[in-house]
Structures are given as C-alpha cells and as structure tokens.
XYZ file of C-alpha atoms in Angstrom:
676
model
C 52.748 -62.337 3.721
C 49.778 -62.122 6.063
C 52.218 -62.318 8.995
C 53.804 -59.176 7.614
C 50.493 -57.334 7.867
C 49.996 -58.519 11.432
C 53.463 -57.205 12.208
C 52.632 -53.854 10.640
C 49.456 -53.662 12.657
C 51.345 -54.319 15.871
C 53.917 -51.686 14.880
C 51.123 -49.186 14.189
C 49.762 -49.675 17.684
C 53.118 -48.366 18.886
C 53.299 -50.817 21.768
C 56.658 -52.402 20.975
C 59.824 -52.049 23.003
C 63.184 -51.657 21.274
C 64.129 -55.312 21.726
C 60.926 -56.488 20.005
C 61.413 -53.962 17.198
C 64.887 -55.346 16.626
C 63.530 -58.899 16.532
C 61.013 -57.847 13.891
C 63.781 -56.338 11.800
C 65.929 -59.454 12.176
C 62.931 -61.528 11.015
C 61.869 -59.522 7.949
C 64.827 -57.224 7.140
C 64.491 -54.462 4.527
C 63.274 -56.731 1.722
C 59.625 -56.827 2.818
C 59.138 -53.066 3.384
C 61.021 -52.376 0.121
C 58.582 -54.604 -1.788
C 55.645 -52.863 -0.143
C 57.013 -49.426 -1.083
C 57.506 -50.443 -4.701
C 54.080 -52.012 -5.009
C 51.733 -50.035 -7.271
C 48.495 -52.005 -6.591
C 46.345 -52.307 -3.492
C 44.119 -55.053 -1.995
C 40.528 -54.918 -3.309
C 38.467 -52.194 -1.668
C 41.530 -50.491 -0.077
C 43.097 -47.088 -0.867
C 45.761 -47.313 -3.592
C 48.552 -46.355 -1.196
C 47.814 -49.156 1.261
C 50.976 -51.168 0.612
C 53.212 -48.116 0.485
C 51.720 -46.897 3.753
C 52.482 -50.253 5.395
C 56.058 -50.147 4.068
C 56.561 -46.660 5.489
C 55.164 -47.718 8.855
C 57.691 -50.537 9.054
C 60.577 -48.221 8.122
C 59.400 -45.656 10.693
C 59.450 -48.467 13.253
C 62.987 -49.511 12.248
C 64.149 -45.884 12.365
C 63.509 -45.719 16.093
C 66.704 -47.778 16.346
C 69.555 -45.252 15.723
C 71.757 -47.939 14.176
C 69.102 -48.796 11.585
C 68.250 -45.135 10.925
C 71.767 -44.641 9.554
C 71.665 -47.787 7.375
C 72.201 -47.192 3.657
C 68.826 -48.892 2.956
C 67.146 -46.076 4.922
C 69.406 -43.291 3.611
C 68.659 -44.194 0.002
C 64.924 -43.806 0.741
C 65.333 -40.073 1.521
C 63.846 -39.162 -1.916
C 60.847 -41.437 -1.148
C 60.251 -39.771 2.227
C 60.578 -36.366 0.526
C 57.995 -37.332 -2.110
C 55.528 -38.382 0.598
C 55.782 -35.117 2.552
C 55.252 -33.213 -0.709
C 52.275 -35.279 -1.961
C 48.767 -33.838 -1.564
C 47.508 -35.250 1.709
C 43.894 -36.439 2.184
C 42.561 -37.273 5.667
C 43.320 -40.997 5.116
C 46.998 -40.496 4.336
C 48.077 -38.374 7.327
C 49.715 -41.399 8.965
C 51.942 -41.825 5.872
C 53.096 -38.222 6.188
C 53.715 -38.733 9.916
C 55.797 -41.836 9.185
C 57.823 -40.050 6.496
C 58.609 -37.184 8.876
C 59.528 -39.673 11.599
C 61.989 -41.348 9.230
C 63.532 -38.020 8.174
C 63.860 -36.896 11.809
C 65.620 -40.165 12.659
C 67.968 -39.838 9.669
C 68.832 -36.264 10.703
C 70.014 -37.560 14.093
C 72.568 -39.966 12.542
C 76.192 -39.063 11.693
C 75.829 -39.452 7.896
C 72.192 -38.355 7.760
C 72.481 -34.565 7.360
C 74.940 -34.813 4.470
C 72.782 -37.413 2.718
C 69.643 -35.285 3.227
C 71.344 -32.323 1.573
C 72.684 -34.264 -1.408
C 69.442 -36.220 -1.927
C 67.270 -33.119 -2.180
C 65.533 -33.138 1.216
C 66.204 -29.407 1.792
C 64.146 -28.231 -1.188
C 61.409 -30.794 -0.374
C 61.138 -29.601 3.232
C 61.153 -25.947 2.098
C 58.324 -26.641 -0.352
C 56.390 -28.670 2.230
C 56.586 -25.723 4.618
C 55.659 -23.186 1.925
C 52.649 -25.291 0.846
C 51.357 -25.102 4.408
C 49.698 -28.533 4.233
C 49.515 -31.263 6.875
C 52.811 -31.531 8.822
C 54.290 -28.285 7.453
C 55.388 -27.206 10.968
C 57.385 -30.438 11.223
C 59.072 -29.537 7.936
C 60.158 -26.235 9.506
C 61.494 -27.990 12.628
C 63.489 -30.431 10.484
C 64.874 -27.604 8.344
C 65.941 -25.769 11.459
C 67.703 -28.893 12.737
C 69.389 -29.487 9.382
C 70.632 -25.886 9.164
C 72.030 -26.192 12.689
C 74.451 -28.913 11.573
C 74.972 -28.252 7.838
C 74.213 -24.576 7.193
C 76.862 -23.960 4.544
C 76.011 -27.070 2.478
C 72.266 -26.316 2.648
C 72.698 -22.754 1.373
C 75.169 -23.754 -1.321
C 72.675 -26.217 -2.734
C 69.248 -24.707 -2.080
C 69.604 -20.954 -1.511
C 66.460 -20.018 -3.463
C 64.172 -22.404 -1.570
C 65.641 -21.339 1.781
C 65.221 -17.675 0.860
C 61.555 -18.289 0.166
C 61.177 -19.795 3.657
C 63.066 -16.872 5.220
C 60.825 -14.487 3.311
C 57.654 -16.165 4.598
C 58.970 -16.266 8.180
C 59.991 -12.580 7.990
C 56.514 -11.558 6.819
C 54.922 -13.518 9.647
C 57.381 -11.916 12.059
C 56.333 -8.393 11.087
C 52.603 -9.188 11.194
C 52.504 -11.205 14.425
C 51.216 -9.314 17.449
C 51.242 -12.164 19.998
C 53.640 -14.727 21.446
C 54.360 -15.983 17.881
C 56.573 -12.916 17.375
C 58.924 -14.066 20.138
C 58.840 -17.704 19.012
C 59.930 -16.495 15.568
C 62.748 -14.514 17.217
C 64.078 -17.839 18.507
C 63.697 -19.612 15.160
C 64.781 -16.946 12.643
C 68.541 -16.866 13.418
C 68.775 -20.423 12.062
C 67.570 -19.147 8.667
C 69.975 -16.200 8.380
C 73.077 -17.444 6.523
C 76.591 -16.076 7.090
C 77.115 -16.656 3.374
C 75.935 -16.108 0.681
C 75.620 -12.424 1.652
C 71.922 -11.901 2.276
C 71.896 -8.251 1.264
C 73.164 -9.155 -2.215
C 70.189 -11.399 -2.977
C 67.028 -9.491 -3.948
C 64.700 -11.647 -1.875
C 67.239 -11.507 0.939
C 67.254 -7.722 1.132
C 63.431 -7.678 1.356
C 63.595 -10.111 4.274
C 66.200 -7.920 5.964
C 63.822 -4.927 5.783
C 61.038 -6.998 7.346
C 63.288 -8.277 10.113
C 64.423 -4.734 10.894
C 60.807 -3.547 11.118
C 59.837 -6.443 13.377
C 62.827 -5.920 15.673
C 62.300 -2.153 15.834
C 58.725 -2.698 17.007
C 59.832 -5.250 19.634
C 62.775 -3.320 21.043
C 60.787 -0.096 21.130
C 58.299 -1.661 23.576
C 58.528 -2.513 27.261
C 59.831 -6.070 27.422
C 60.317 -8.828 29.941
C 63.671 -10.647 30.090
C 62.281 -13.684 28.248
C 61.098 -11.424 25.391
C 64.212 -9.277 25.151
C 66.776 -12.107 25.022
C 65.578 -13.715 21.752
C 65.288 -10.258 20.140
C 68.924 -9.480 21.017
C 70.001 -12.868 19.641
C 68.143 -12.239 16.361
C 69.725 -8.779 16.040
C 73.161 -10.330 16.623
C 72.651 -12.926 13.899
C 71.756 -10.130 11.471
C 74.923 -8.253 12.462
C 77.010 -11.377 11.875
C 75.435 -11.821 8.449
C 75.516 -8.202 7.228
C 77.291 -5.887 9.700
C 75.270 -2.727 10.244
C 73.961 -2.651 6.648
C 70.542 -3.984 7.683
C 69.913 -0.826 9.742
C 68.633 2.006 7.524
C 70.505 5.314 7.404
C 68.925 8.428 8.856
C 67.581 9.438 12.224
C 65.384 6.384 12.960
C 68.206 4.010 12.010
C 70.753 5.790 14.192
C 68.365 5.814 17.157
C 67.701 2.110 16.670
C 71.428 1.281 16.492
C 72.145 3.318 19.628
C 69.260 1.560 21.405
C 70.555 -1.881 20.370
C 74.083 -1.226 21.629
C 72.675 0.370 24.778
C 70.518 -2.665 25.551
C 73.458 -4.979 24.880
C 75.717 -3.025 27.265
C 73.074 -3.030 30.002
C 72.600 -6.796 29.588
C 76.366 -7.405 29.811
C 76.648 -5.326 32.983
C 73.564 -6.824 34.654
C 74.819 -10.340 33.968
C 78.571 -10.109 34.505
C 78.494 -7.965 37.635
C 76.541 -10.713 39.462
C 78.478 -13.002 41.867
C 77.770 -16.200 39.819
C 76.867 -14.543 36.552
C 76.379 -17.471 34.238
C 74.581 -20.046 36.329
C 71.295 -19.167 34.601
C 70.498 -21.460 31.663
C 71.025 -19.802 28.273
C 72.686 -16.657 29.708
C 75.987 -17.250 27.917
C 74.294 -17.290 24.514
C 72.538 -14.000 25.262
C 75.695 -12.250 26.480
C 77.672 -13.609 23.498
C 74.999 -12.110 21.218
C 75.388 -8.818 23.103
C 79.132 -8.955 22.408
C 78.373 -9.097 18.666
C 76.162 -5.990 18.993
C 78.787 -4.146 21.048
C 81.466 -4.938 18.473
C 79.241 -3.355 15.821
C 78.926 -0.347 18.173
C 82.720 -0.022 18.374
C 83.025 -0.147 14.570
C 80.272 2.431 14.037
C 81.771 4.797 16.613
C 85.144 4.655 14.829
C 83.970 5.007 11.227
C 85.474 8.060 9.566
C 82.583 8.475 7.170
C 79.147 7.008 6.550
C 78.601 6.189 10.207
C 74.997 5.878 11.276
C 75.819 7.820 14.472
C 76.328 11.526 15.112
C 79.054 12.856 17.419
C 76.831 13.103 20.513
C 75.600 9.518 20.044
C 79.185 8.305 19.649
C 80.359 9.971 22.844
C 77.409 8.564 24.766
C 77.887 5.037 23.386
C 81.640 5.042 24.077
C 80.865 5.905 27.703
C 78.258 3.143 28.009
C 80.517 0.612 26.277
C 83.351 1.493 28.648
C 81.098 0.531 31.577
C 80.234 -2.764 29.862
C 83.943 -3.504 29.338
C 84.553 -2.780 33.007
C 82.123 -5.650 33.680
C 83.898 -7.930 31.151
C 87.245 -7.292 32.885
C 85.610 -7.906 36.284
C 84.250 -11.245 35.025
C 87.557 -12.366 33.456
C 89.434 -11.658 36.686
C 87.279 -14.263 38.460
C 87.726 -17.008 35.849
C 89.134 -20.166 37.429
C 91.678 -22.504 35.864
C 89.078 -25.218 35.159
C 86.875 -22.725 33.278
C 89.519 -21.769 30.702
C 88.096 -24.252 28.181
C 84.703 -22.518 28.230
C 83.905 -20.921 24.838
C 82.295 -18.035 26.713
C 85.674 -17.077 28.201
C 87.013 -16.996 24.643
C 84.114 -14.809 23.466
C 84.796 -12.426 26.371
C 88.528 -12.214 25.573
C 87.671 -11.685 21.917
C 85.411 -8.696 22.531
C 87.888 -7.214 25.012
C 90.562 -7.575 22.315
C 88.365 -5.578 19.917
C 88.020 -2.804 22.528
C 91.744 -2.764 23.407
C 92.563 -2.539 19.690
C 90.665 0.734 19.383
C 90.250 2.377 22.770
C 93.483 2.426 24.752
C 93.003 5.357 27.087
C 90.062 3.936 29.036
C 90.206 1.269 31.735
C 94.033 1.476 31.643
C 94.459 0.417 35.262
C 91.971 -2.470 35.013
C 93.474 -3.803 31.778
C 96.995 -3.653 33.227
C 95.795 -5.765 36.153
C 94.218 -8.263 33.739
C 97.296 -8.564 31.459
C 98.871 -11.514 33.347
C 95.639 -13.484 32.862
C 95.400 -12.542 29.151
C 98.995 -13.621 28.462
C 98.519 -16.877 30.393
C 95.243 -17.615 28.593
C 96.612 -16.856 25.112
C 99.706 -18.956 25.828
C 97.589 -21.904 27.007
C 95.396 -21.901 23.880
C 98.396 -21.461 21.582
C 100.413 -24.269 23.173
C 97.422 -26.642 23.320
C 96.280 -26.031 19.776
C 99.384 -27.682 18.384
C 101.407 -26.018 15.638
C 99.818 -28.168 12.942
C 96.532 -26.315 12.994
C 96.013 -23.266 10.878
C 94.720 -21.065 13.647
C 94.100 -18.035 11.519
C 90.922 -19.360 9.992
C 88.684 -19.304 13.063
C 87.321 -15.826 12.809
C 83.734 -16.631 13.799
C 82.437 -15.458 17.133
C 79.685 -17.940 17.774
C 80.970 -21.122 16.171
C 78.550 -23.990 15.867
C 81.015 -26.422 17.402
C 82.472 -25.013 20.561
C 85.908 -26.492 20.063
C 87.808 -23.983 22.115
C 91.184 -25.326 20.998
C 90.581 -24.218 17.438
C 90.287 -20.685 18.806
C 93.234 -18.355 18.528
C 93.094 -15.808 21.361
C 96.507 -14.331 20.644
C 95.533 -13.073 17.195
C 92.654 -11.128 18.743
C 94.871 -9.522 21.393
C 97.723 -8.451 19.083
C 96.362 -4.979 18.138
C 95.797 -4.149 21.811
C 99.269 -5.431 22.736
C 100.702 -3.233 19.973
C 99.246 -0.119 21.656
C 100.287 -1.301 25.114
C 103.934 -2.049 24.251
C 104.317 1.648 23.412
C 103.642 2.513 27.078
C 105.960 1.904 30.024
C 103.766 0.216 32.647
C 101.836 -2.251 30.457
C 105.040 -3.031 28.522
C 106.857 -3.916 31.756
C 103.977 -6.204 32.772
C 103.940 -7.914 29.358
C 107.710 -8.451 29.534
C 107.594 -9.812 33.088
C 104.805 -12.232 32.075
C 106.927 -13.672 29.266
C 104.864 -12.194 26.414
C 107.865 -11.419 24.113
C 108.955 -15.079 23.923
C 105.352 -16.165 23.302
C 104.976 -13.540 20.559
C 108.207 -14.685 18.888
C 106.977 -18.293 18.870
C 103.661 -17.126 17.500
C 105.403 -15.138 14.735
C 107.373 -18.236 13.704
C 104.162 -20.268 13.667
C 102.196 -17.717 11.614
C 105.112 -17.309 9.220
C 105.018 -21.084 8.726
C 101.310 -20.846 7.860
C 101.834 -18.017 5.376
C 104.876 -19.495 3.651
C 103.245 -22.901 3.253
C 100.098 -21.376 1.675
C 101.208 -18.184 -0.040
C 97.713 -17.343 -1.323
C 95.615 -14.608 0.242
C 95.725 -15.451 3.948
C 94.742 -11.979 5.015
C 94.236 -12.627 8.726
C 97.626 -14.368 8.958
C 99.281 -11.503 7.122
C 97.598 -8.900 9.350
C 98.782 -10.811 12.438
C 102.359 -10.827 11.169
C 102.221 -7.082 10.446
C 100.879 -6.342 13.923
C 103.571 -8.562 15.469
C 106.212 -6.538 13.599
C 104.678 -3.389 15.116
C 104.945 -4.890 18.622
C 108.569 -5.936 18.058
C 109.457 -2.484 16.672
C 108.081 -0.963 19.890
C 110.256 -3.351 21.911
C 113.356 -2.702 19.773
C 113.027 1.039 20.368
C 112.077 0.935 24.065
C 113.757 -2.234 25.382
C 116.881 -3.008 23.296
C 118.439 -4.983 26.185
C 115.525 -7.409 26.010
C 116.298 -8.074 22.322
C 119.936 -8.858 23.236
C 119.128 -11.092 26.188
C 115.981 -12.992 25.136
C 117.131 -16.042 23.175
C 113.951 -16.300 21.089
C 114.819 -12.998 19.389
C 117.805 -14.758 17.761
C 115.369 -17.276 16.233
C 113.163 -14.387 15.146
C 116.185 -12.665 13.530
C 116.977 -15.882 11.642
C 113.404 -16.060 10.344
C 113.390 -12.395 9.285
C 116.661 -12.897 7.359
C 115.156 -15.825 5.455
C 111.647 -14.451 4.972
C 112.275 -11.122 3.239
C 113.976 -12.551 0.103
C 111.054 -15.010 -0.182
C 108.391 -12.323 0.309
C 109.642 -9.312 -1.643
C 109.256 -10.747 -5.171
C 105.554 -11.396 -4.423
C 104.121 -7.978 -5.173
C 100.897 -8.419 -3.181
C 102.768 -8.679 0.141
C 104.497 -5.290 0.035
C 103.174 -4.020 3.383
C 104.333 -7.139 5.217
C 107.680 -7.006 3.374
C 108.128 -3.368 4.499
C 107.435 -4.385 8.103
C 109.892 -7.283 7.969
C 112.606 -5.244 6.216
C 112.444 -2.410 8.743
C 112.179 -4.688 11.794
C 115.087 -6.778 10.504
C 117.278 -3.688 10.018
C 116.373 -2.317 13.461
C 117.157 -5.653 15.117
C 120.365 -6.091 13.090
C 121.751 -2.910 14.729
C 121.285 -4.513 18.148
C 122.322 -8.082 17.248
C 125.171 -7.181 14.851
C 127.658 -9.421 16.682
C 125.399 -12.502 16.601
C 126.403 -15.518 14.522
C 123.408 -15.194 12.176
C 124.581 -11.763 10.987
C 128.284 -12.440 10.508
C 128.507 -12.383 6.707
C 126.346 -15.492 6.399
C 124.530 -16.225 3.162
C 121.123 -15.470 4.682
C 122.303 -12.117 6.111
C 123.681 -11.061 2.719
C 120.471 -12.100 0.956
C 118.430 -10.166 3.514
C 120.414 -6.940 3.082
C 120.281 -7.344 -0.695
C 116.472 -7.547 -0.402
C 116.252 -4.516 1.935
C 118.368 -2.459 -0.466
C 116.014 -3.524 -3.238
C 112.940 -2.515 -1.151
C 114.369 0.886 -0.120
C 115.928 1.789 -3.479
C 112.867 1.103 -5.630
C 110.369 3.236 -3.719
C 110.876 6.444 -5.755
C 111.008 7.314 -9.424
C 110.952 10.302 -11.800
C 107.586 11.242 -13.319
C 106.346 13.978 -15.624
C 105.447 16.984 -13.471
C 102.047 18.394 -14.522
C 102.960 21.805 -13.029
C 106.110 22.308 -15.161
C 107.733 20.816 -18.220
C 110.284 18.937 -16.126
C 110.258 15.745 -14.079
C 109.265 15.406 -10.446
C 110.251 12.855 -7.827
C 107.289 10.568 -7.041
C 106.484 7.307 -5.262
C 106.975 4.382 -7.679
C 103.730 3.061 -9.230
C 104.096 -0.382 -7.595
C 104.378 1.281 -4.154
C 101.570 3.826 -4.513
C 98.634 1.740 -3.264
C 100.532 0.665 -0.139
C 102.391 3.926 0.517
C 100.105 5.208 3.276
C 100.808 1.997 5.193
C 104.553 1.823 4.536
C 105.721 5.449 4.351
C 106.864 5.642 7.984
C 108.436 2.183 7.756
C 110.429 3.272 4.705
C 111.865 6.317 6.509
C 112.630 4.233 9.609
C 114.252 1.604 7.377
C 116.491 4.245 5.753
C 117.655 5.425 9.202
C 118.280 1.846 10.318
C 120.214 1.015 7.151
C 122.424 4.068 7.726
C 123.148 2.817 11.283
C 123.994 -0.663 9.957
C 126.627 0.539 7.460
C 129.442 1.024 10.053
C 128.542 -2.301 11.752
C 128.784 -4.573 8.675
C 131.968 -4.000 6.662
C 130.579 -5.935 3.660
C 127.424 -3.811 3.392
C 128.825 -1.019 1.136
C 129.849 -3.720 -1.346
C 126.211 -4.948 -1.440
C 125.044 -1.383 -2.198
C 127.596 -1.105 -5.015
C 126.485 -4.415 -6.499
C 122.867 -3.228 -6.527
C 123.982 -0.041 -8.364
C 121.807 2.016 -6.050
C 124.260 4.927 -5.930
C 124.260 5.322 -9.708
C 120.464 5.116 -9.873
C 119.969 7.586 -7.017
C 122.473 10.042 -8.538
C 120.670 9.866 -11.854
C 117.265 10.299 -10.188
C 118.333 13.371 -8.188
C 119.978 14.887 -11.283
C 116.896 14.436 -13.507
C 114.098 15.747 -11.259
C 113.445 19.357 -10.288
C 114.930 20.030 -6.854
C 111.703 21.534 -5.486
C 109.873 18.236 -5.993
C 112.010 16.533 -3.306
C 110.902 17.384 0.232
C 113.270 17.956 3.197
C 112.395 14.694 4.935
C 113.334 12.707 1.840
C 116.569 14.667 1.335
C 117.518 13.946 4.977
C 116.767 10.225 4.516
C 118.924 9.962 1.370
C 121.730 12.006 2.941
C 121.781 9.819 6.074
C 122.525 6.680 4.056
C 124.891 8.390 1.565
C 127.065 9.948 4.293
C 127.543 6.614 6.094
C 128.406 4.880 2.814
C 130.898 7.591 1.785
C 132.564 7.453 5.229
C 132.757 3.655 5.360
C 133.860 2.962 1.785
C 136.208 4.818 -0.535
C 134.669 2.932 -3.474
C 131.190 4.313 -2.615
C 132.636 7.829 -2.248
C 134.276 7.534 -5.690
C 130.981 6.417 -7.336
C 129.086 9.373 -5.837
C 131.805 11.831 -6.942
C 131.987 10.400 -10.453
C 128.201 10.896 -10.792
C 128.245 14.665 -10.077
C 127.715 14.060 -6.369
C 129.204 17.396 -5.298
C 126.869 19.304 -7.627
C 123.622 17.679 -6.540
C 124.670 17.550 -2.877
C 125.046 21.308 -3.088
C 121.766 21.696 -5.018
C 119.778 19.778 -2.367
C 121.533 21.380 0.602
C 123.121 18.115 1.771
C 125.845 19.866 3.792
C 127.092 16.758 5.653
C 127.504 14.863 2.367
C 129.292 17.815 0.710
C 131.730 17.920 3.605
C 132.329 14.194 3.358
C 132.916 14.329 -0.408
C 135.305 17.311 -0.252
C 137.683 15.623 2.268
C 140.692 14.288 0.404
C-alpha cells in the first residue's frame, strides 16, 4: 500500500507523461483509488479526508487520458465529484476541489459524459457551487457553460430552477458591472438563455429578462468599440430567439431601443458583407448571423397590424435601412463559390433573405431577379443531398448548435417569396427557365409524404404545402402550357387526386384541403385528357371529395335581424373561412369548367344529392341574405350541370328550380331550365 502513496505523490507533482500515467493505471487499476475514496478513517495525525483526497488525485490523473475519462468507473463517480465541489472547503482541501473539477471537466469532454452528468445530478451541483461562491465557483460556471453548449434541452428539462437561479445572479451582475466584466458577461449569458421552456413564463425568468434589457440598453446607448458591440448584439439576438420582441418594454423607450438594435444590426451587416473578403475575420459569421436574428425581428415588428412597438415613421425608416442591408446580403450571395455552399452562414443568409422576400416584394426587384438562378440551384442542391428520408420540416432554428447544413431546408424558407414572384412575369420566367417548377413538384411530393406518414400537427409541413399550392395556382393561371408539357405535373396531379380524400375527413386540415381541392380542379381543366383523369377510381374519389368540400360550406341559420333564416358559412368552416373564401369561389368556377370535360361528373353530383340540398337551402333562407357573388358561383355550376345532364336539369326543376332561379335573379339558369 505504501507504493500506492508514493505513486500518488508522484502524480501530485504533475511530472508524468501520458505513457507513464497509463502504466500506473495498468498497475493499480480502479480498485485502489476506489478503496481510498470509500475509506472513512485517516492515518494518525492526518486530516480525515486524507485517503479520499489521494483517491481523487489518482482519478484526476487517470482522467487526463480521454479513454479512461469515459470509463464507466469514472462516470459512476460523478455524484462523488459533485459532493466534493459542494462540500465546505477549508484551505487544506482546495486540492480535492481542484481534482474533482478536473475529473468533471474531463468527463464533459467525452462522448457519453454530458448525458451522464445531467442524469447523475451534476447540473444542480454545479449551479449550487456557483451560487455558493466558494472556492472554484468560477470553474463551476465554466463547466455549466460547456454542458449547456452540448446538452441545453436536457439540462433545462431536469434542472430549470437551479439554472434560473444562476441566470438571475448573472443578470444582476450584468446590470451592476461598470467595467470589462459587463462585456465578459455578454459573451457568457447567451449560453444561459434557453429556447425552451419559455423564459418569460417563469417568474424568475421574467425578472432576469428585465435585468438583461436594462444592461443591454445601457451598453448599446454608449459609444462602443467593435469588440464591445459584437457580444452585445449576440446577447440581444439570443433574447430574441428565446422570446421574440417580448423582452423589450412597450412605450417610447422600448421602441427607440428596438429601432436602435435593428439599425445597429443593419449597419453591421452592410459593413461586413460589402467588404471584398467579408468573412475572413474570426468570429464575424457569428456576429452577422446574430444580426440576421435582430433584422428578422425588425421585419416582424414593421409588419404587425396591432401592438407593434414601432410608430409609422420608425417603420418607414427601418424598412429603408433594412432594404440597404438586404442589398448587401444579395451582393454577398452573388459571390458565393461552389465550394462554399456547405457553409452554414450561406444558409443563414438565404434564410433571412427568404424572410424579406416573403414580406417585401417591391424592393430590390432587379437584384433578386438576378439572384434567382443561384437560389434555385442552392435550394435544389440541399434538397437533393438531404435525402428524402429526412424530415426536413423540423429544422426551424437559425443558429443550430450543430452546423449540419444538410439538415437545413432552404426551399421551405424561399416558398413564400417564390409565391409572390410567380405572380409576376419576369421573375416567373426566370424561375421556369431555371427548372424551379419540377423541383417544387418533387418537393411537394416529399412534403406530402412527411405529412401523410405523421398526420399529427406538423404545422411547418402543412404551411409549406399550402404555399406550394399557391405557387402552382399562379402557374396554372399564367402558364397553362407549362402544366401540359412538364411531366412532373402529371405526378403532382396523381398525388392531388389521392390526397384530398385522405385529408378532407380530418377536420383540422381544412385550409390545406381547400388548397388541394381548388388546385386539383384547376389542373384537371388543363390535364383532362391525361390517363390519370379518365374515369379512374382515384379521379372519381377526388371529385367526390371536392363536391363534398364545396357543397358543405354553407348552411341556413336563424337570422337575428328577422324571424326567418339566413344563409351563413357552416360552423365547421367558420374559423378557416378567411383563409379559404377565395379558394372556395375559385373552386366553384373550376368545377363548373370541369363539368363539360368529364361526362361522368354530373352523375357524381347526383349521387352526392347536392342539387336537392342546394335547392332546399335556397328555398328556406331569405333571398336578401345571399350576396351576388355567391349567387353567381351557384349559378355557374348549376347552368353547366343543367346543360350537360338532363337528369340534373330534371332534379332542379322538380325542386322548384324555376321559382328560386327567378327569385335570385339567375337569368342564365332560368333560360336553361325553360328550354324544352
């Protein structure tokens, strides 16, 4: 046993190379240090922790070998290390605390270490060690920061209250500090601001937010050097990612602060991206990415209908400044070389440009048109390389901790902008010539696969599919020849035919169902001679579902203004009606155009008993409750049905069709019904 002590002494002196350390381990293994740690007595005249201290020293020595640091014999000592850093420390036991921290730091650097530290209670121990402020408390903070960097979600799920206490203490120090500490805290604090749970909803969290706002306001209101401003912008961005603009108080000071933040971010983006080699400087990408987060908040605040922090003059000014910043983003993206496409910063730049294109279409039109070939090429590359197996819709984060660019879905971010652009001649022509329609069809099929395999609440997938329908509707109206000629639109038609019957019964997908029904009808007019639409089972099921969607949108309700009934939107459609009203009217027009093209369609209407139901509805309600647009929509479909099918004409006549056609001023229908 004496040899063991000699060994420990040699280890303490810290003069061993890694080979010697390994030889020591091979000689004594874990058994000896384990016995020392479990020993409760000490040699005569020595402090009571003598044996434990020796055991820790040996383990700290072993931990300098990464392979040993991840050994289960070390990992199961995490509670022991935690106890040591939490024990009251007298001047004689500082080396024990040092050894315990060394072990924990080594464990953190191993693959399994972070997870084991979380599950074995190291987070709360490190939080308490920091809060106690005793010997080594700064090391506790460094370890916590490192642990949060790799396992943020798990840490907060398990130890939110302890972490909040640390955030609270750091925030107070941040407000009080008047020296370089303030900027050091700017660097550290983002690690302690969780994306979830929502900070503002936790009472201690909202106090910290107030402190952080105060500290940032005092920093950004002063004259700053570059090295002081960058960490402040990064801290502001992490607050925006955690709580939007809610951390900025309402009122004049808040609105001035928000405008200042966005202003500073725009200036930083321009200064950096307009340089010849903008991102050579170490750490610049992180700063500009943080600025993107602040600018995105600026876009959202400028577009809020109500409860915006900004007044009209501030909005106008910010939109102008943001436009200049986006000019710089476009300038940067036009220089990106093929080998740089994997860079997460390119993705962040495309993402923020997508947010701008989604909202602000009139500005930078020329520049964005010139960039479109790059955007299509880039989105196509990421989509093709990501492999269809991945669920792309889940990567919404801007600054992801792992920079796996292939998990990033650029196309989803560009869809709203593409939807605006396909409504205009020049950008639409560019998108078509760059092969965007085929890419968008493939992407629709992929996203539909994601949604149909997990029919829960995949909101981003559903939004993407709705926006894609909007793009295709623009193309159907403005470029029908493209729909006929581009083979992928036949695959899209097939998918639409199959998807509506699956989707419509699920009540929470009504907006997407409306998009698919209307797009399918509009495309069916153009592709009526294609094999998929020639009285196949899927075509019949699709039209049956569209008739169901269109026929169930209206109902009779008690009219508060009179004693009669009024025509109203059906209860199950009310919440979505603002989003689907135009689609419904467009769908009615498209259905009317389809009737002469598909001889079996009137039979499907008869089977659904829509004519009887509509006749009854129009007979029961007061005529003044039905507006002209609705009358025109009903008449359009009824006239085509009466012309195409004697059986439909007979049903309308036998249900007092002539009377109500006259009552509602449906002249074309009256004429059609009166012809013998």
